[in-house]
RNA sequence: GGGAGCAUAGCUCAGUUGGUUCAGAGCGUCUGCCUUACAAGCAGAGGGUCGGGGGUUCGACUCCCUCUGCUCCCACCA
């Protein structure tokens, strides 16, 4: 069989993915095996794959594939999230481009467009995940707005409402004037923003609504809201302003009279010490307003424009109004000064619009009890966060969480199952029919037409927090007393959750709450928090910067295995990933290395007449030990979620140990056959190595594993058992390491003296050197004869391996002066080293306090360096004598 | 403003109870090689006062304090 010199991923990947699907290798059903479960962090249904997904899903896939090979019943549930704000705004934008305005549509018409959009673009991302090799159980694919999942969401709402956890009220909320909806506190991002600090004169009223010549100065960043001012507030302890007590002042431009009030909230040192109180448009002012019973005047509409209550600048956008009112105030003589100012401003996570604090009627879920349990789940270790530095962050959040605003003024999502009676009373029920029954208890004779359902939908996270439950059993969410179905009973709790720290609170914490509430158990045992993928310069990947490569292009160019390896190479848990295409090149190179090692091995011809050479026998024993050692290390890394360390161990095992040393040691001469024993061992090693690599690089390993032997239909490397470590002698490994050092020493001499690798050299040894590994040295260093060093070795190049001296006789090629200089430098080093070791040993406090083992090590250092010094001195003497 | 974290080779990072010659890895760099698996490769080499300062200890990359620089999270000083 002829294999090309380079691995071609494109040809093999689709073939094997199709094979895996045909054979339903990814599908899982409950059985007697131990389950291993992961639910995918559901990507936005209309999203497309980006580098963050690649990292996340590669990690998920590695864990699932490893668990599967460990003999567990592995199940990775895929699906998508309806992402109400993101999707709705995409649909709105698309309609707008077609000249259709959302306002002109009925709810039903709009939803029809939205579903159309979802059918067209939904799930693209799932097919992209297939390209990456994700071994999801596609038969279990879910969508957060599937009818039964939506039903679970509604049941959950009804459940918490009846429990008294859900209430409705007018609160100051974060209003997104672009998304036209309220958003939760967690969806607001504060960024320092440069703006202006306007110092405004408010003239004191004479009591008749006319200005006197006295005035006070307030400082504000939002002059466009002055028309909504309800008072001016000073600190009662601020003597500068006691003269203002009981006075009234006039709002500039509109001459409205407002009182001066006192509240200790006001910082005397900040600004001018006078605060304008605008209850409708600032959270703190709202609180002050409640304390002082101030009227609330809302002058900004849904779109962030001034409404008619503002009296002036009606219809202007709030930022245009700010610019215009500055001029107006200046003209009117009310503008004292304007300073540059930087302050944190809230932006909408989804639309990047500046959040407008706004009063509105919203639904809330009480968080205190839920948060308390969810905190306990992490504090007690029932849920482990990896890395655990996130425990602090988590605790802080859970201890300071505020009630969750769960209503959104959108159409795309689960509509809140609250129904209003004509008199404004509300009933909450799963269906309109049930709602009507409840309504009749309040209003006998009510008919369906009397009920009006709440217009709002629920926050997306109000559905995704049920995900680990609802993907298995849609009845259990909302019904803590229900008996879980067989899937849920088997797969829940899931094992690991891999996700980004940015949704630790949005999603992870809330899933823990829902799990505790409905399952009385946490939804997962380990939460592996990845870093954020950044570019080489540390910048976040973003469309506007154009620094985000398309993963599909990368897969096409380098292969999925290369992309997977490239991502994992640089990913340790919790720290950000600085992506660079060179890492993916490295992945591709590794594929090629595996490919060519395979070509070499399978190109060998077994000759039954050939005896196993000593070098091969040693190498086989050694590599068997090395393999076991590496498996132990890899298992340890996996158990601690050190995925990139596990990967690097495997990478070096294959490249350095297997290819650079083992294969070179057993490689038959050109054209010669190989003995059966070595060949079989080599094939066995290769088989084990492929299995070890498979979770990370599924495609190439399947390709080669299938190629290695005749496989029957339905066989796959992905269902093979992961190699297990055997007993091994550590001495074998250290002896072989000495052989490698000896080989490197000889090669180094060749390099220095410009001696071709083809030219044979002699080797002489003085001191202890494991004789068992000498055949390997002879072969790899191309040695003609090896023996004890005897007599004058001054005409030889000398180097040391551990405490042994090795000589390569080189008549006429040795520069005695140069050798002498090197030896004297060595001598100097070891004498200093010895001196420091002896200083330590002569310190009684050291010998008295340090553990025996540590002292013994120091003594060994002492005797070793003494031996080295002696041999160096001898070498110097003999060199000098021969001169 | 509060909290957390980071600082180790040119770059990205390991360093898991303070003690094996512990100062490491990968990549990059430099030198020599188209050696019959692989130039996407082979062989070799160089490279760091472990951010600065102080302390504890027989012993500190590791523990404590402090300074400097960066990052993230939380937060209603207009």
PDB file of C-alpha atoms in Angstrom, chain A residues 713-867:
ATOM      1  CA  UNK A 713     -17.676  -3.046   9.961  1.00  0.00           C
ATOM      2  CA  UNK A 714     -18.654  -1.376  13.179  1.00  0.00           C
ATOM      3  CA  UNK A 715     -15.172  -1.373  14.638  1.00  0.00           C
ATOM      4  CA  UNK A 716     -13.750   1.964  15.646  1.00  0.00           C
ATOM      5  CA  UNK A 717     -10.856   3.294  17.617  1.00  0.00           C
ATOM      6  CA  UNK A 718     -13.246   5.526  19.516  1.00  0.00           C
ATOM      7  CA  UNK A 719     -14.724   2.543  21.310  1.00  0.00           C
ATOM      8  CA  UNK A 720     -11.392   0.908  22.114  1.00  0.00           C
ATOM      9  CA  UNK A 721     -10.174   0.963  25.680  1.00  0.00           C
ATOM     10  CA  UNK A 722      -7.686   3.648  26.557  1.00  0.00           C
ATOM     11  CA  UNK A 723      -4.255   2.064  27.162  1.00  0.00           C
ATOM     12  CA  UNK A 724      -3.573   1.092  30.740  1.00  0.00           C
ATOM     13  CA  UNK A 725      -0.210   1.419  32.414  1.00  0.00           C
ATOM     14  CA  UNK A 726       1.719  -1.695  33.345  1.00  0.00           C
ATOM     15  CA  UNK A 727       4.438  -2.229  35.901  1.00  0.00           C
ATOM     16  CA  UNK A 728       7.769  -0.860  34.836  1.00  0.00           C
ATOM     17  CA  UNK A 729      11.276  -0.520  36.174  1.00  0.00           C
ATOM     18  CA  UNK A 730      12.277   3.106  36.573  1.00  0.00           C
ATOM     19  CA  UNK A 731      15.905   2.020  36.235  1.00  0.00           C
ATOM     20  CA  UNK A 732      15.312   1.052  32.636  1.00  0.00           C
ATOM     21  CA  UNK A 733      14.231   4.574  31.909  1.00  0.00           C
ATOM     22  CA  UNK A 734      17.161   6.242  33.616  1.00  0.00           C
ATOM     23  CA  UNK A 735      19.648   3.840  32.007  1.00  0.00           C
ATOM     24  CA  UNK A 736      18.245   4.592  28.603  1.00  0.00           C
ATOM     25  CA  UNK A 737      18.433   8.293  29.334  1.00  0.00           C
ATOM     26  CA  UNK A 738      22.170   7.815  29.862  1.00  0.00           C
ATOM     27  CA  UNK A 739      22.405   6.113  26.509  1.00  0.00           C
ATOM     28  CA  UNK A 740      20.689   9.084  24.932  1.00  0.00           C
ATOM     29  CA  UNK A 741      23.106  11.436  26.609  1.00  0.00           C
ATOM     30  CA  UNK A 742      26.020   9.399  25.332  1.00  0.00           C
ATOM     31  CA  UNK A 743      24.631   9.500  21.804  1.00  0.00           C
ATOM     32  CA  UNK A 744      24.132  13.238  22.048  1.00  0.00           C
ATOM     33  CA  UNK A 745      27.695  13.603  23.324  1.00  0.00           C
ATOM     34  CA  UNK A 746      29.135  11.783  20.342  1.00  0.00           C
ATOM     35  CA  UNK A 747      26.919  13.708  17.940  1.00  0.00           C
ATOM     36  CA  UNK A 748      28.077  16.903  19.508  1.00  0.00           C
ATOM     37  CA  UNK A 749      31.679  15.961  18.877  1.00  0.00           C
ATOM     38  CA  UNK A 750      30.850  15.173  15.276  1.00  0.00           C
ATOM     39  CA  UNK A 751      29.284  18.586  14.938  1.00  0.00           C
ATOM     40  CA  UNK A 752      32.246  20.358  16.483  1.00  0.00           C
ATOM     41  CA  UNK A 753      34.841  18.451  14.526  1.00  0.00           C
ATOM     42  CA  UNK A 754      32.813  18.347  11.371  1.00  0.00           C
ATOM     43  CA  UNK A 755      32.767  14.573  11.204  1.00  0.00           C
ATOM     44  CA  UNK A 756      30.093  12.991   9.025  1.00  0.00           C
ATOM     45  CA  UNK A 757      27.483  10.818  10.746  1.00  0.00           C
ATOM     46  CA  UNK A 758      28.477   8.098   8.311  1.00  0.00           C
ATOM     47  CA  UNK A 759      32.038   7.900   9.564  1.00  0.00           C
ATOM     48  CA  UNK A 760      32.347   5.364  12.354  1.00  0.00           C
ATOM     49  CA  UNK A 761      33.979   6.320  15.620  1.00  0.00           C
ATOM     50  CA  UNK A 762      35.293   4.455  18.636  1.00  0.00           C
ATOM     51  CA  UNK A 763      34.045   4.925  22.132  1.00  0.00           C
ATOM     52  CA  UNK A 764      35.913   4.333  25.390  1.00  0.00           C
ATOM     53  CA  UNK A 765      34.335   4.486  28.806  1.00  0.00           C
ATOM     54  CA  UNK A 766      35.759   5.015  32.245  1.00  0.00           C
ATOM     55  CA  UNK A 767      33.504   4.704  35.271  1.00  0.00           C
ATOM     56  CA  UNK A 768      30.023   3.365  35.756  1.00  0.00           C
ATOM     57  CA  UNK A 769      27.881   3.122  32.669  1.00  0.00           C
ATOM     58  CA  UNK A 770      24.949   0.709  32.236  1.00  0.00           C
ATOM     59  CA  UNK A 771      26.272  -1.846  29.771  1.00  0.00           C
ATOM     60  CA  UNK A 772      22.782  -3.041  28.814  1.00  0.00           C
ATOM     61  CA  UNK A 773      22.015   0.065  26.808  1.00  0.00           C
ATOM     62  CA  UNK A 774      25.360   0.171  24.971  1.00  0.00           C
ATOM     63  CA  UNK A 775      23.993  -1.495  21.833  1.00  0.00           C
ATOM     64  CA  UNK A 776      21.691   1.483  21.408  1.00  0.00           C
ATOM     65  CA  UNK A 777      24.600   3.885  21.773  1.00  0.00           C
ATOM     66  CA  UNK A 778      26.608   1.886  19.246  1.00  0.00           C
ATOM     67  CA  UNK A 779      23.789   1.989  16.740  1.00  0.00           C
ATOM     68  CA  UNK A 780      22.617   5.568  17.093  1.00  0.00           C
ATOM     69  CA  UNK A 781      26.036   7.160  17.467  1.00  0.00           C
ATOM     70  CA  UNK A 782      27.504   4.959  14.731  1.00  0.00           C
ATOM     71  CA  UNK A 783      30.224   3.453  16.918  1.00  0.00           C
ATOM     72  CA  UNK A 784      32.650   0.873  15.520  1.00  0.00           C
ATOM     73  CA  UNK A 785      33.813  -0.421  18.856  1.00  0.00           C
ATOM     74  CA  UNK A 786      33.183   0.306  22.490  1.00  0.00           C
ATOM     75  CA  UNK A 787      35.384  -0.641  25.422  1.00  0.00           C
ATOM     76  CA  UNK A 788      37.020   0.398  28.636  1.00  0.00           C
ATOM     77  CA  UNK A 789      39.266   3.412  28.550  1.00  0.00           C
ATOM     78  CA  UNK A 790      42.825   2.313  29.127  1.00  0.00           C
ATOM     79  CA  UNK A 791      46.097   4.143  29.229  1.00  0.00           C
ATOM     80  CA  UNK A 792      46.597   7.602  27.855  1.00  0.00           C
ATOM     81  CA  UNK A 793      43.382   9.107  26.517  1.00  0.00           C
ATOM     82  CA  UNK A 794      44.850  12.498  25.734  1.00  0.00           C
ATOM     83  CA  UNK A 795      44.309  12.034  22.033  1.00  0.00           C
ATOM     84  CA  UNK A 796      40.564  11.644  22.580  1.00  0.00           C
ATOM     85  CA  UNK A 797      37.637  13.991  22.844  1.00  0.00           C
ATOM     86  CA  UNK A 798      36.150  13.618  26.324  1.00  0.00           C
ATOM     87  CA  UNK A 799      32.698  14.183  27.822  1.00  0.00           C
ATOM     88  CA  UNK A 800      30.820  13.056  30.874  1.00  0.00           C
ATOM     89  CA  UNK A 801      27.535  11.289  31.360  1.00  0.00           C
ATOM     90  CA  UNK A 802      26.548  11.333  35.000  1.00  0.00           C
ATOM     91  CA  UNK A 803      29.774  10.211  36.725  1.00  0.00           C
ATOM     92  CA  UNK A 804      31.135   8.233  33.784  1.00  0.00           C
ATOM     93  CA  UNK A 805      33.787   9.594  31.479  1.00  0.00           C
ATOM     94  CA  UNK A 806      33.401   8.853  27.802  1.00  0.00           C
ATOM     95  CA  UNK A 807      36.162   9.204  25.239  1.00  0.00           C
ATOM     96  CA  UNK A 808      36.111   9.356  21.499  1.00  0.00           C
ATOM     97  CA  UNK A 809      39.645   8.785  20.231  1.00  0.00           C
ATOM     98  CA  UNK A 810      40.390  11.215  17.449  1.00  0.00           C
ATOM     99  CA  UNK A 811      43.999  11.069  16.289  1.00  0.00           C
ATOM    100  CA  UNK A 812      45.193  14.439  15.150  1.00  0.00           C
ATOM    101  CA  UNK A 813      41.862  16.136  15.492  1.00  0.00           C
ATOM    102  CA  UNK A 814      42.130  17.070  19.138  1.00  0.00           C
ATOM    103  CA  UNK A 815      43.192  20.595  19.964  1.00  0.00           C
ATOM    104  CA  UNK A 816      45.050  20.036  23.220  1.00  0.00           C
ATOM    105  CA  UNK A 817      45.067  23.687  24.252  1.00  0.00           C
ATOM    106  CA  UNK A 818      41.347  23.999  23.689  1.00  0.00           C
ATOM    107  CA  UNK A 819      40.701  20.784  25.606  1.00  0.00           C
ATOM    108  CA  UNK A 820      42.800  22.019  28.476  1.00  0.00           C
ATOM    109  CA  UNK A 821      40.845  25.248  28.697  1.00  0.00           C
ATOM    110  CA  UNK A 822      37.550  23.406  28.741  1.00  0.00           C
ATOM    111  CA  UNK A 823      38.735  21.018  31.400  1.00  0.00           C
ATOM    112  CA  UNK A 824      39.967  23.808  33.587  1.00  0.00           C
ATOM    113  CA  UNK A 825      36.665  25.618  33.293  1.00  0.00           C
ATOM    114  CA  UNK A 826      34.888  22.415  34.290  1.00  0.00           C
ATOM    115  CA  UNK A 827      37.259  21.967  37.184  1.00  0.00           C
ATOM    116  CA  UNK A 828      36.538  25.457  38.369  1.00  0.00           C
ATOM    117  CA  UNK A 829      32.802  24.870  38.234  1.00  0.00           C
ATOM    118  CA  UNK A 830      32.919  21.628  40.189  1.00  0.00           C
ATOM    119  CA  UNK A 831      35.262  23.031  42.795  1.00  0.00           C
ATOM    120  CA  UNK A 832      32.877  25.894  43.456  1.00  0.00           C
ATOM    121  CA  UNK A 833      29.983  23.505  43.475  1.00  0.00           C
ATOM    122  CA  UNK A 834      31.777  21.263  45.959  1.00  0.00           C
ATOM    123  CA  UNK A 835      32.582  24.229  48.150  1.00  0.00           C
ATOM    124  CA  UNK A 836      28.952  25.285  48.355  1.00  0.00           C
ATOM    125  CA  UNK A 837      27.804  21.742  49.067  1.00  0.00           C
ATOM    126  CA  UNK A 838      30.369  21.481  51.834  1.00  0.00           C
ATOM    127  CA  UNK A 839      29.332  24.799  53.300  1.00  0.00           C
ATOM    128  CA  UNK A 840      25.858  23.411  53.564  1.00  0.00           C
ATOM    129  CA  UNK A 841      26.993  20.133  55.075  1.00  0.00           C
ATOM    130  CA  UNK A 842      29.220  21.795  57.630  1.00  0.00           C
ATOM    131  CA  UNK A 843      26.279  23.848  58.831  1.00  0.00           C
ATOM    132  CA  UNK A 844      25.109  21.928  61.865  1.00  0.00           C
ATOM    133  CA  UNK A 845      21.674  23.461  61.759  1.00  0.00           C
ATOM    134  CA  UNK A 846      21.214  22.068  58.274  1.00  0.00           C
ATOM    135  CA  UNK A 847      22.263  18.535  59.157  1.00  0.00           C
ATOM    136  CA  UNK A 848      20.192  18.703  62.311  1.00  0.00           C
ATOM    137  CA  UNK A 849      16.996  20.130  60.806  1.00  0.00           C
ATOM    138  CA  UNK A 850      16.795  18.935  57.237  1.00  0.00           C
ATOM    139  CA  UNK A 851      15.197  15.565  56.538  1.00  0.00           C
ATOM    140  CA  UNK A 852      17.627  12.707  56.168  1.00  0.00           C
ATOM    141  CA  UNK A 853      16.853  12.239  52.513  1.00  0.00           C
ATOM    142  CA  UNK A 854      17.830  15.811  51.773  1.00  0.00           C
ATOM    143  CA  UNK A 855      21.071  15.476  53.640  1.00  0.00           C
ATOM    144  CA  UNK A 856      21.804  12.225  51.848  1.00  0.00           C
ATOM    145  CA  UNK A 857      21.340  13.988  48.543  1.00  0.00           C
ATOM    146  CA  UNK A 858      23.861  16.601  49.568  1.00  0.00           C
ATOM    147  CA  UNK A 859      26.339  13.887  50.539  1.00  0.00           C
ATOM    148  CA  UNK A 860      25.853  12.235  47.169  1.00  0.00           C
ATOM    149  CA  UNK A 861      26.492  15.577  45.513  1.00  0.00           C
ATOM    150  CA  UNK A 862      29.685  15.836  47.531  1.00  0.00           C
ATOM    151  CA  UNK A 863      31.005  12.429  46.549  1.00  0.00           C
ATOM    152  CA  UNK A 864      29.934  12.801  42.925  1.00  0.00           C
ATOM    153  CA  UNK A 865      31.639  16.111  42.542  1.00  0.00           C
ATOM    154  CA  UNK A 866      34.746  14.778  44.276  1.00  0.00           C
ATOM    155  CA  UNK A 867      34.845  11.963  41.751  1.00  0.00           C
TER     156      UNK A 867
END
